[in-house]
PDB file of C-alpha atoms and ligand atoms in Angstrom:
ATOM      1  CA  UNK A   1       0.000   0.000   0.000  1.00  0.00           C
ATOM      2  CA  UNK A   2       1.644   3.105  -1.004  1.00  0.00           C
ATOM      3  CA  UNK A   3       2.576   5.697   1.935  1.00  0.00           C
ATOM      4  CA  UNK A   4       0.772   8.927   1.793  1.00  0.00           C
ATOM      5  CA  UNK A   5       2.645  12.322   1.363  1.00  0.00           C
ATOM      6  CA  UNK A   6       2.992  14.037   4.570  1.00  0.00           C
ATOM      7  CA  UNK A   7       3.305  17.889   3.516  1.00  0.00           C
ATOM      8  CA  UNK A   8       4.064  19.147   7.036  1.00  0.00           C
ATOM      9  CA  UNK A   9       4.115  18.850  10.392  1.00  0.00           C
ATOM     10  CA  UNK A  10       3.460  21.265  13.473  1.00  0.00           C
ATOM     11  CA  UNK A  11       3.104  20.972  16.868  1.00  0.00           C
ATOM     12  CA  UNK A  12      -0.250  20.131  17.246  1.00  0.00           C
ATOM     13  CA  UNK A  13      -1.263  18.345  13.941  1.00  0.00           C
ATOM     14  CA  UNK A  14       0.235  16.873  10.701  1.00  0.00           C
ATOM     15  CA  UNK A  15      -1.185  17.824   7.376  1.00  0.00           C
ATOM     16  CA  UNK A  16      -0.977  15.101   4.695  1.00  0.00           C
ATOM     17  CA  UNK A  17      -2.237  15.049   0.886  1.00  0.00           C
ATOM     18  CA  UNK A  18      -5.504  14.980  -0.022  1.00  0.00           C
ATOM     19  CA  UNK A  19      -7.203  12.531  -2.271  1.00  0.00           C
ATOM     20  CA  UNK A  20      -8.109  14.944  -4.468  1.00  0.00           C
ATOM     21  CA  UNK A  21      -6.049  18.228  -5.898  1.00  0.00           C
ATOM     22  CA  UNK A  22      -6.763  21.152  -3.832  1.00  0.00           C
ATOM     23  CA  UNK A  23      -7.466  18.807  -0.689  1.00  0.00           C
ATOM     24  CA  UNK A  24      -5.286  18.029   2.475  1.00  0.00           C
ATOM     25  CA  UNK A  25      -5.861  15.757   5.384  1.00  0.00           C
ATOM     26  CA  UNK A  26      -5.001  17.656   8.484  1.00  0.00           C
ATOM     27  CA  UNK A  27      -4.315  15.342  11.709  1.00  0.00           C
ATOM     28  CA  UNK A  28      -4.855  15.917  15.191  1.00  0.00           C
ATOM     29  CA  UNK A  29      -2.145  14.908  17.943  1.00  0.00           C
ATOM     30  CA  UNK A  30      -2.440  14.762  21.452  1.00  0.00           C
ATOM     31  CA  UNK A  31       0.439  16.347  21.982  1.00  0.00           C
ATOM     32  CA  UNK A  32       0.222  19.949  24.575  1.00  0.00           C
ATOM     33  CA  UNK A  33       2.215  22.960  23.324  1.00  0.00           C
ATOM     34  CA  UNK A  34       0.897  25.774  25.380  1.00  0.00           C
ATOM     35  CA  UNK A  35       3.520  28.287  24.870  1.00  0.00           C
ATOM     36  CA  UNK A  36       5.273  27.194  21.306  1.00  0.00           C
ATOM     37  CA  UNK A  37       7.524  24.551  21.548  1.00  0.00           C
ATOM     38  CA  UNK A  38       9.164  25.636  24.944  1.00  0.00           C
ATOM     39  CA  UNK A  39       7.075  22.798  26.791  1.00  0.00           C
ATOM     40  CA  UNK A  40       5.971  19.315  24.861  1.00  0.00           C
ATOM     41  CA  UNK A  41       3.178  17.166  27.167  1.00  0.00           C
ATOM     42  CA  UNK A  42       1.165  14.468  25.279  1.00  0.00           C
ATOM     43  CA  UNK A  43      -2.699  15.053  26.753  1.00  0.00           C
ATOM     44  CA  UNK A  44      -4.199  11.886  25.775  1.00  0.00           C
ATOM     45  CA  UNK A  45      -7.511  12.238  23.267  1.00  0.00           C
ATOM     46  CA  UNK A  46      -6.799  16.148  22.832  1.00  0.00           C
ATOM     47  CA  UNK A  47      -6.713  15.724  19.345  1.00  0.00           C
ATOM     48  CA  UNK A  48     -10.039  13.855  19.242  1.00  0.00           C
ATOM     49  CA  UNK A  49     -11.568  16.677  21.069  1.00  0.00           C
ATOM     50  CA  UNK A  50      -9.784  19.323  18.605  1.00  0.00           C
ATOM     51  CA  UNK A  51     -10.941  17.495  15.922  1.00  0.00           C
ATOM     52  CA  UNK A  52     -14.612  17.133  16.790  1.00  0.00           C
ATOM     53  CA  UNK A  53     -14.744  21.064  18.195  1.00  0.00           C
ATOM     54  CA  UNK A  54     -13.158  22.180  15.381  1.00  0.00           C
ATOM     55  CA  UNK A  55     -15.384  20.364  12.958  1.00  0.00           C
ATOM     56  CA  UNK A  56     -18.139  22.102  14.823  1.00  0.00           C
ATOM     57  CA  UNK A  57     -17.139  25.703  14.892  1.00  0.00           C
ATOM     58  CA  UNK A  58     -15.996  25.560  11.637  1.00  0.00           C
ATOM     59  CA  UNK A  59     -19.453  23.845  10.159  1.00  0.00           C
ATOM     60  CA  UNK A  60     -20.968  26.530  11.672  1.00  0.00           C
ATOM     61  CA  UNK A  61     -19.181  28.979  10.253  1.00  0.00           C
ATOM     62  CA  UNK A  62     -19.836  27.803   7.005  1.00  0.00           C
ATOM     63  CA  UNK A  63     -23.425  27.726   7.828  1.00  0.00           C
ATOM     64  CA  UNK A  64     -23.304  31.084   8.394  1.00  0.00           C
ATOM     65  CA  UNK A  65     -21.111  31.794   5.550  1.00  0.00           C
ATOM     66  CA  UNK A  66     -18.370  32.615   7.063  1.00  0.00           C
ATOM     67  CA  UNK A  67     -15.674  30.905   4.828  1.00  0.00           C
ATOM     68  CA  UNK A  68     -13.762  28.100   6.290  1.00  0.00           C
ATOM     69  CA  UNK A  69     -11.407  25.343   4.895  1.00  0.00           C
ATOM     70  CA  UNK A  70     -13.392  22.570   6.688  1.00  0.00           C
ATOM     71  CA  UNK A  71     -14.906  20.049   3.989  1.00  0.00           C
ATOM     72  CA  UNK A  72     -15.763  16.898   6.431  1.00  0.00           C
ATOM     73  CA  UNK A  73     -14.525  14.939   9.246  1.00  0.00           C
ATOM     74  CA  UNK A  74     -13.154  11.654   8.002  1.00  0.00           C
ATOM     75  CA  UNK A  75     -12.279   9.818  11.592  1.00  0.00           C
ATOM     76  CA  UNK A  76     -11.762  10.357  15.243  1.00  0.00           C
ATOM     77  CA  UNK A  77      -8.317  12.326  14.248  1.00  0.00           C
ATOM     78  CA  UNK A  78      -8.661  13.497  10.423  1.00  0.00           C
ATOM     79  CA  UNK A  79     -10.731  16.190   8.398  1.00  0.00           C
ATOM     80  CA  UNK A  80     -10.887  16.738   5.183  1.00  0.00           C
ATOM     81  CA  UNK A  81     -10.073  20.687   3.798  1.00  0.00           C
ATOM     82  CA  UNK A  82      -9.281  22.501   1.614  1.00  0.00           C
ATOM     83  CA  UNK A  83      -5.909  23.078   0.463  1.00  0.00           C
ATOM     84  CA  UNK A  84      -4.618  26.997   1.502  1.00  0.00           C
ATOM     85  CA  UNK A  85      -1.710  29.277   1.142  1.00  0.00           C
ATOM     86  CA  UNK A  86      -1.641  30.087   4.704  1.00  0.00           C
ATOM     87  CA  UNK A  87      -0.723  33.541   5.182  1.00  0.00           C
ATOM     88  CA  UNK A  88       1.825  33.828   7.602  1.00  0.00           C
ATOM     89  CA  UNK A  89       0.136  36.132  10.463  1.00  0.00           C
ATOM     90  CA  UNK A  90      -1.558  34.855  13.702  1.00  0.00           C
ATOM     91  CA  UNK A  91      -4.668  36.998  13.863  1.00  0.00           C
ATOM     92  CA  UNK A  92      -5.594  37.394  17.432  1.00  0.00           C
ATOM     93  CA  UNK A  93      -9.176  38.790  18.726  1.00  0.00           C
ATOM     94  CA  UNK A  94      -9.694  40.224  22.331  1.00  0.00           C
ATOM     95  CA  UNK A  95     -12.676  40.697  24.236  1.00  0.00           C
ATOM     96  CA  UNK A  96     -11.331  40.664  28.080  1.00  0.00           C
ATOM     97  CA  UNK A  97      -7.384  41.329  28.490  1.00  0.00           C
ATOM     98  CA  UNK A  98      -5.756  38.289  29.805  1.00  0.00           C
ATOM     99  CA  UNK A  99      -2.442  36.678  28.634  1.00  0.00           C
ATOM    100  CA  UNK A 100       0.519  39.051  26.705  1.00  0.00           C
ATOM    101  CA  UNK A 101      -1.757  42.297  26.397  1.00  0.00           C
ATOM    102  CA  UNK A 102      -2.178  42.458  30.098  1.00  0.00           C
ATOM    103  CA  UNK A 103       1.834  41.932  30.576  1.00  0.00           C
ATOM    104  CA  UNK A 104       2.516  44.447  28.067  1.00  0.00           C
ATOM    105  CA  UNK A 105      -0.039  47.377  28.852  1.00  0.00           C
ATOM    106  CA  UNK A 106      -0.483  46.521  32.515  1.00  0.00           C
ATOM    107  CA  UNK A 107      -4.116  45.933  32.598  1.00  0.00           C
ATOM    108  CA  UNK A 108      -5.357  43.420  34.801  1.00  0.00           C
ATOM    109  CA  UNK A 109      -6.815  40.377  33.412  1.00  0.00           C
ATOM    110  CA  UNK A 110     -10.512  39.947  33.060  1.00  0.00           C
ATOM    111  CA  UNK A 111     -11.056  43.644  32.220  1.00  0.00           C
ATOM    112  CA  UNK A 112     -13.359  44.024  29.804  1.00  0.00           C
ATOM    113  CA  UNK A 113     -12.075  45.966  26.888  1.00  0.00           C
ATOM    114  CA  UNK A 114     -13.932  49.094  25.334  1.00  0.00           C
ATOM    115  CA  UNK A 115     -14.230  46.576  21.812  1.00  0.00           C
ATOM    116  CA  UNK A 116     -13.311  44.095  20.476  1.00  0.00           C
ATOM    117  CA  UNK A 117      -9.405  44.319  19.151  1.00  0.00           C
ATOM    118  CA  UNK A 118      -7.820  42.694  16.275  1.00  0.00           C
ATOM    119  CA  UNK A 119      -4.378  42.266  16.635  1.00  0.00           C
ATOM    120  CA  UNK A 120      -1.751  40.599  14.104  1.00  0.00           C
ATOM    121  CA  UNK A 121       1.524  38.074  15.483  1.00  0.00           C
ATOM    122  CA  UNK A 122       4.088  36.879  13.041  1.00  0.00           C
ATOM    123  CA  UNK A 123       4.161  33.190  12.651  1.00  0.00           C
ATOM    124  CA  UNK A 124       7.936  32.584  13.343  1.00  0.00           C
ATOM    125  CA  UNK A 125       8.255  30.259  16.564  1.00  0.00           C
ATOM    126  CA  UNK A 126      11.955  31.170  16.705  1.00  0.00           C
ATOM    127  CA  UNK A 127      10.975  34.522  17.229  1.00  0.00           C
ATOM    128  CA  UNK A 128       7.964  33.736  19.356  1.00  0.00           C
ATOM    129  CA  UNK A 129       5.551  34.843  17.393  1.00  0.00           C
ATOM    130  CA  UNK A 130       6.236  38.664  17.536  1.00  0.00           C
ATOM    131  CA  UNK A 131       3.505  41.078  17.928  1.00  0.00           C
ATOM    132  CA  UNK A 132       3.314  43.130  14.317  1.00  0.00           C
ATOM    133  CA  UNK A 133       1.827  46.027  12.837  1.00  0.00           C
ATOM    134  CA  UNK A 134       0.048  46.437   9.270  1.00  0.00           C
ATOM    135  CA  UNK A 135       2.540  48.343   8.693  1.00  0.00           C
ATOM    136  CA  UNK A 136       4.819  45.482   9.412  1.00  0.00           C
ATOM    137  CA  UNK A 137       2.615  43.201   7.270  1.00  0.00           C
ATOM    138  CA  UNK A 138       2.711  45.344   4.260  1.00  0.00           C
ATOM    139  CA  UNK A 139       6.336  46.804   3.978  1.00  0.00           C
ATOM    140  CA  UNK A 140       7.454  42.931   4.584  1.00  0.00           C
ATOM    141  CA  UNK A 141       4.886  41.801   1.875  1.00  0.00           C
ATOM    142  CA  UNK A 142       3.223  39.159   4.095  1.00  0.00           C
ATOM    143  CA  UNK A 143       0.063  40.395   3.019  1.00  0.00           C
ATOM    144  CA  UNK A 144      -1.839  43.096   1.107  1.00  0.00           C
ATOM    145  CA  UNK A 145      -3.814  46.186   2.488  1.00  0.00           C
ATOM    146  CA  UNK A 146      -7.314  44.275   0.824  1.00  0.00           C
ATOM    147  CA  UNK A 147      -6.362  41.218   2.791  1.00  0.00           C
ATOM    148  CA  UNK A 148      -5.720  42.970   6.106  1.00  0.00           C
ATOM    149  CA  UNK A 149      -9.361  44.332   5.477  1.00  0.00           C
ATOM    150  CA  UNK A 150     -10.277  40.988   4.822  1.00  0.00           C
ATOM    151  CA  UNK A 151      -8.628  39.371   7.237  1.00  0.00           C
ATOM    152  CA  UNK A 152     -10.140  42.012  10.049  1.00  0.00           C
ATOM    153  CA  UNK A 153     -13.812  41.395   8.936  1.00  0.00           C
ATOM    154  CA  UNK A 154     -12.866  37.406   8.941  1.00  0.00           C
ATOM    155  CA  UNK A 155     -12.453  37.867  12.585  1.00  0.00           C
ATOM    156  CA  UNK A 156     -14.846  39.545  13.595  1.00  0.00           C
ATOM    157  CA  UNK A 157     -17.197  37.707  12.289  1.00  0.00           C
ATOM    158  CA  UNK A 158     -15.802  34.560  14.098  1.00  0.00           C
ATOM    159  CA  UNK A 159     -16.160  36.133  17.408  1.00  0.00           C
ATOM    160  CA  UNK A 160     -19.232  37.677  17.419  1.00  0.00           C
ATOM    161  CA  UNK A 161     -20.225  33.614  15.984  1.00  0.00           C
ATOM    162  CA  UNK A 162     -17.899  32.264  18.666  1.00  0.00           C
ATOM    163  CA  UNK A 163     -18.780  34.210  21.261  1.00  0.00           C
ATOM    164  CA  UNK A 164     -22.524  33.510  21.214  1.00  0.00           C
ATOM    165  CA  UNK A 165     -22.337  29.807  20.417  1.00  0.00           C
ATOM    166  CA  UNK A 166     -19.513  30.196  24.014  1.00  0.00           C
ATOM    167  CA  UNK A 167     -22.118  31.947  25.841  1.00  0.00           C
ATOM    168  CA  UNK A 168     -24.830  29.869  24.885  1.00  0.00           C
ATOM    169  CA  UNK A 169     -23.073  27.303  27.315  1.00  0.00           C
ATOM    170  CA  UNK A 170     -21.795  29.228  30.089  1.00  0.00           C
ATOM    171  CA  UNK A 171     -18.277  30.212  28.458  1.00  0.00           C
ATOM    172  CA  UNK A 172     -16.999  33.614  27.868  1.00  0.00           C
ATOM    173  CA  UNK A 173     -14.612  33.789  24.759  1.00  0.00           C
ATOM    174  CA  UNK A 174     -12.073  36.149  26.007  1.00  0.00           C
ATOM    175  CA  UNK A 175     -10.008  36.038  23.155  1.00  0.00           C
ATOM    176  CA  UNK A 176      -8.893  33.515  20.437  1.00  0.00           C
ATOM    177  CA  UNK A 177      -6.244  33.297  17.729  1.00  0.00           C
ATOM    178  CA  UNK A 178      -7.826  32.439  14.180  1.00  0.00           C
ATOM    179  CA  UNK A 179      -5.300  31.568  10.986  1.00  0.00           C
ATOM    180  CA  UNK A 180      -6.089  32.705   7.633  1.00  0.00           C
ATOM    181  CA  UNK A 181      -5.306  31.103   4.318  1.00  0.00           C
ATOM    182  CA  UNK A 182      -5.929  31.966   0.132  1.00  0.00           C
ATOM    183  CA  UNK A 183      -7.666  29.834  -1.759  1.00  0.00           C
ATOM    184  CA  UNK A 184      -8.414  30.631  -5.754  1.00  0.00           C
ATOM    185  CA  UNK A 185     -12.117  29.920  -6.902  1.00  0.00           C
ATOM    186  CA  UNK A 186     -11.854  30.133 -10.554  1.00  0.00           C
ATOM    187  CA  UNK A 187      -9.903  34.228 -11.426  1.00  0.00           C
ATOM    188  CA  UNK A 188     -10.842  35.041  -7.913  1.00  0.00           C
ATOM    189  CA  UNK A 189      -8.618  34.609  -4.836  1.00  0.00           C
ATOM    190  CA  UNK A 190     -10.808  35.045  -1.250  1.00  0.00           C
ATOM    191  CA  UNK A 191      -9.497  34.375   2.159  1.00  0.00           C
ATOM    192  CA  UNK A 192     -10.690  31.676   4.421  1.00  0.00           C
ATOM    193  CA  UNK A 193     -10.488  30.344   8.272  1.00  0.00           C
ATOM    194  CA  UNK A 194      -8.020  28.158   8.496  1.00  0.00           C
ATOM    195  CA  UNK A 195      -6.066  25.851  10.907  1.00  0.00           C
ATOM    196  CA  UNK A 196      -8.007  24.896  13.825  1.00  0.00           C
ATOM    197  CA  UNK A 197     -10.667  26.711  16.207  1.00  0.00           C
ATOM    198  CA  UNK A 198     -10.311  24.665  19.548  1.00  0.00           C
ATOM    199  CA  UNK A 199      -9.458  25.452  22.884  1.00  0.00           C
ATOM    200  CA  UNK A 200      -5.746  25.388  22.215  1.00  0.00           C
ATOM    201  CA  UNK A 201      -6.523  28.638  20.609  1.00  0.00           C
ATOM    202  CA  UNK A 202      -8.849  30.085  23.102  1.00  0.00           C
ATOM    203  CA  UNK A 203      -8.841  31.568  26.458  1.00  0.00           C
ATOM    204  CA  UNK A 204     -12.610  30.029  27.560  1.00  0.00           C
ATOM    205  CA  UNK A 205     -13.257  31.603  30.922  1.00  0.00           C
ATOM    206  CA  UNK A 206     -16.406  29.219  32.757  1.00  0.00           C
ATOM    207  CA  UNK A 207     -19.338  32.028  33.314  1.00  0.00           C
ATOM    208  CA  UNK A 208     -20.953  29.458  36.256  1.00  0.00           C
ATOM    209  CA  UNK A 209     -17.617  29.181  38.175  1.00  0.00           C
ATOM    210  CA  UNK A 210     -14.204  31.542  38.251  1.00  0.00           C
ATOM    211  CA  UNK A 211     -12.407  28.753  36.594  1.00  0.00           C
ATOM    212  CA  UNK A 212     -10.390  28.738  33.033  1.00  0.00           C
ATOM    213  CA  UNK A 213     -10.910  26.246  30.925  1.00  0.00           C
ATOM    214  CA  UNK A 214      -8.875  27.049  28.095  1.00  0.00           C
ATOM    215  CA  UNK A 215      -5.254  26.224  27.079  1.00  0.00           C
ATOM    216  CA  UNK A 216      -4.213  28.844  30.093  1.00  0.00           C
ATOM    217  CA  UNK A 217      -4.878  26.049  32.514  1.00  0.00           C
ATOM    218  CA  UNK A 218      -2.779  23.733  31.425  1.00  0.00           C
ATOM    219  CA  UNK A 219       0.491  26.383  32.183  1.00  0.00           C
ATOM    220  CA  UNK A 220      -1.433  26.244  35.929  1.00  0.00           C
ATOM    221  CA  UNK A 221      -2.507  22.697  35.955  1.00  0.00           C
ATOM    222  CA  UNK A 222      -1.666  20.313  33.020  1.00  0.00           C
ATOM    223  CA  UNK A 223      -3.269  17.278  34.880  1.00  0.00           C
ATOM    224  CA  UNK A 224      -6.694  19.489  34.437  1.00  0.00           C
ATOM    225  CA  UNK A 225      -6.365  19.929  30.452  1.00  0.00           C
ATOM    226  CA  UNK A 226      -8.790  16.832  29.521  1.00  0.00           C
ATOM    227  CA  UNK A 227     -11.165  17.637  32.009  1.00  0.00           C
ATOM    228  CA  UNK A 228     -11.798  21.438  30.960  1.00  0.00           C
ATOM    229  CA  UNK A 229     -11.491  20.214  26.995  1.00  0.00           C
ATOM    230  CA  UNK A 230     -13.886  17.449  27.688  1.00  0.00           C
ATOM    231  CA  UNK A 231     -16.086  20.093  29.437  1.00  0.00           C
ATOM    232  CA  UNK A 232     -16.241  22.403  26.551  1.00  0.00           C
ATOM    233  CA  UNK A 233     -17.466  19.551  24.166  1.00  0.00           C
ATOM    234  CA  UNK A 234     -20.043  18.128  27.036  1.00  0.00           C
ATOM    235  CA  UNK A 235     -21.357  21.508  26.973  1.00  0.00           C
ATOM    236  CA  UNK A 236     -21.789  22.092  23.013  1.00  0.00           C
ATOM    237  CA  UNK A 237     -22.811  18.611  22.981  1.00  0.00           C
ATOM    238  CA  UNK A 238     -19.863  17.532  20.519  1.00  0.00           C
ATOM    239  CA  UNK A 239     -18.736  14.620  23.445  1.00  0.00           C
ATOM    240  CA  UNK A 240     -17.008  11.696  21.268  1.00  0.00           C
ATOM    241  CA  UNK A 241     -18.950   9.130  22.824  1.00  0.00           C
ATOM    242  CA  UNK A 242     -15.370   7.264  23.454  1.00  0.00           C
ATOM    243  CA  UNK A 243     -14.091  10.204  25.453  1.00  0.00           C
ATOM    244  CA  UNK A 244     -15.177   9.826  28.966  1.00  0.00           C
ATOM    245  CA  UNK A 245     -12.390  12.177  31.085  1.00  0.00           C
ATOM    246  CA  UNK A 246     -14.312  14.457  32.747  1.00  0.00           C
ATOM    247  CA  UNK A 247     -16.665  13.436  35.779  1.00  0.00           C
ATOM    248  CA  UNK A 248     -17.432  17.126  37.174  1.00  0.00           C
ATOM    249  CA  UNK A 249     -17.975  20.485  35.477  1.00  0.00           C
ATOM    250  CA  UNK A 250     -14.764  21.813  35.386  1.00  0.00           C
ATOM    251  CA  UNK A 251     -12.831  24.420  33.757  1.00  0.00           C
ATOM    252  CA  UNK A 252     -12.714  25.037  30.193  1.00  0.00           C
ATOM    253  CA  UNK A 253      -9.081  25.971  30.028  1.00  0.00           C
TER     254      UNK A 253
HETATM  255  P1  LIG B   1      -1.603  35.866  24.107  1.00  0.00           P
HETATM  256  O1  LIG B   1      -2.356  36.554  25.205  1.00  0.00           O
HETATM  257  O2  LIG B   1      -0.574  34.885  24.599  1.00  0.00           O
HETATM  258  O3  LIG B   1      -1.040  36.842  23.112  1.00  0.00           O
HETATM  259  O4  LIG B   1      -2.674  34.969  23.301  1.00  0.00           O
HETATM  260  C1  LIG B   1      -3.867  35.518  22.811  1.00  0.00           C
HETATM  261  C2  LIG B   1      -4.780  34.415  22.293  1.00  0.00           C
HETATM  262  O5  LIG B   1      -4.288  33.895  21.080  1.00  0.00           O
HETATM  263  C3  LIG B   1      -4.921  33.235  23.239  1.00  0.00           C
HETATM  264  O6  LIG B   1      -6.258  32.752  23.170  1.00  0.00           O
HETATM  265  C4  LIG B   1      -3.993  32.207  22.673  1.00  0.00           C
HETATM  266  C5  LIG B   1      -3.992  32.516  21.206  1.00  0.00           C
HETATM  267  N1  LIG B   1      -2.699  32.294  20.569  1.00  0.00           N
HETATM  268  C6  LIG B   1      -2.418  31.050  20.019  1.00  0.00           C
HETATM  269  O7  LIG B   1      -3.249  30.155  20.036  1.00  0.00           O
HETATM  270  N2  LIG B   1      -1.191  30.855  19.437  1.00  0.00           N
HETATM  271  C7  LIG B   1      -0.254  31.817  19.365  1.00  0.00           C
HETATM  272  O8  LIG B   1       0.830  31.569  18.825  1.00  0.00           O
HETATM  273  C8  LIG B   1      -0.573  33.125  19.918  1.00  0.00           C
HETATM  274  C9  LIG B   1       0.424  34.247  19.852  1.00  0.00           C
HETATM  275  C10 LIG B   1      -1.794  33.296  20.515  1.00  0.00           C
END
């Protein structure tokens, strides 16, 4: 049986060819990479929760026509999408400040902040991910003015979508980090959600109790990672019905 062609491989998930042109399959690992590749912990069936919770915030955003590259879930591990350019820029969207926006301007998490704010991180883990303007973007030629307009509205849209189907449950979304990749549809080039949307991209703060159950937790608590991921699906109702690690409400990272 012939091998198939792995194309890359990050920390979180391996993306191999599609069967068809224009088609990868992305993987899901277990393995934990909370801050880049500085710590490596393998949390057993976190890439069977990614997987599933992805599949769902990404089917709805294609209900709702926001684009996505999701096309189906094959297994437990694998979806099917659409082949991307990725662009190389971590867009991040904040609601509350938590995380490096409270280090940097000193406000204390949890504040609510006056909007939403869209802010863009160059994907280079030996830098760590730097913090970058548009200006950045465009003298460097990562992207265009029209996709950084794009890219904005892209974003927004998620979060207002994210941020209702979070509260819906009990969760506020205080922020999230969405990826953004070009496809071509005949002349036309548009710009869809790519990557992942899971709670290793989310700061998911539990409404009901002061608890986190987002990646954040694992940095306080890495033995509490399946429970608050498990607790996110039990609440959307997205539980693999294999996937039995929490047995209390718990935090959502
Ligand atoms: P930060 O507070 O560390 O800048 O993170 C903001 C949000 O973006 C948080 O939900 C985590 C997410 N994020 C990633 O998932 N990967 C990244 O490389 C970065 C910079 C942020």
């Amino acid at each position: 049986m012939a091998r198939r062609k792995k194309i890359f491989e990050g920390k979180a998930k391996i993306l191999y060819e599609g069967p068809e042109p224009g088609t990868f399959v992305q993987y899901f690992k277990d393995d934990a990479t909370p801050v880049n590749a500085l710590k490596k912990d393998v949390v057993e069936g976190k890439g069977v929760l990614n997987n599933r919770l992805s599949e769902f915030f990404m089917t709805g955003l294609n209900a709702i026509g926001v684009p996505t590259h999701f096309i189906r879930r094959i297994n437990m591990r694998e979806q099917l999408i659409r082949a991307a350019e990725i662009i190389p820029i971590e867009v991040v969207v904040r609601n509350y400040a938590a995380g490096s926006i409270s280090t940097r301007l000193g406000i204390p998490e949890g504040t609510a902040l006056p909007r939403p704010i869209v802010e863009f991180y160059f994907k280079d883990d030996k830098l760590d991910d730097p913090l970058v303007s548009e200006e950045h973007i465009i003298a460097f030629g990562w992207a265009g003015q029209q996709d950084l307009d794009d890219m904005v509205a892209l974003a927004l849209r998620v979060n207002d979508f994210m941020s209702g189907v979070m509260l819906g449950v009990g969760i506020r979304l205080a922020d999230f980090k969405i990826e953004v990749g070009r496809v071509w549809e005949g002349d036309f080039q548009r710009l869809i959600v790519a990557d992942e949307i899971s709670p290793d991209s989310c700061r998911l703060w539990d409404l009901r109790v002061d608890e986190h159950l987002e990646r954040d937790q694992i940095r306080r608590d890495p033995a509490a990672m399946p429970d608050a991921y498990t607790e996110v699906a039990r609440r959307l109702g997205v539980l693999p019905s294999n996937v039995t690690h929490a047995t209390k409400p718990t935090l959502i990272n």
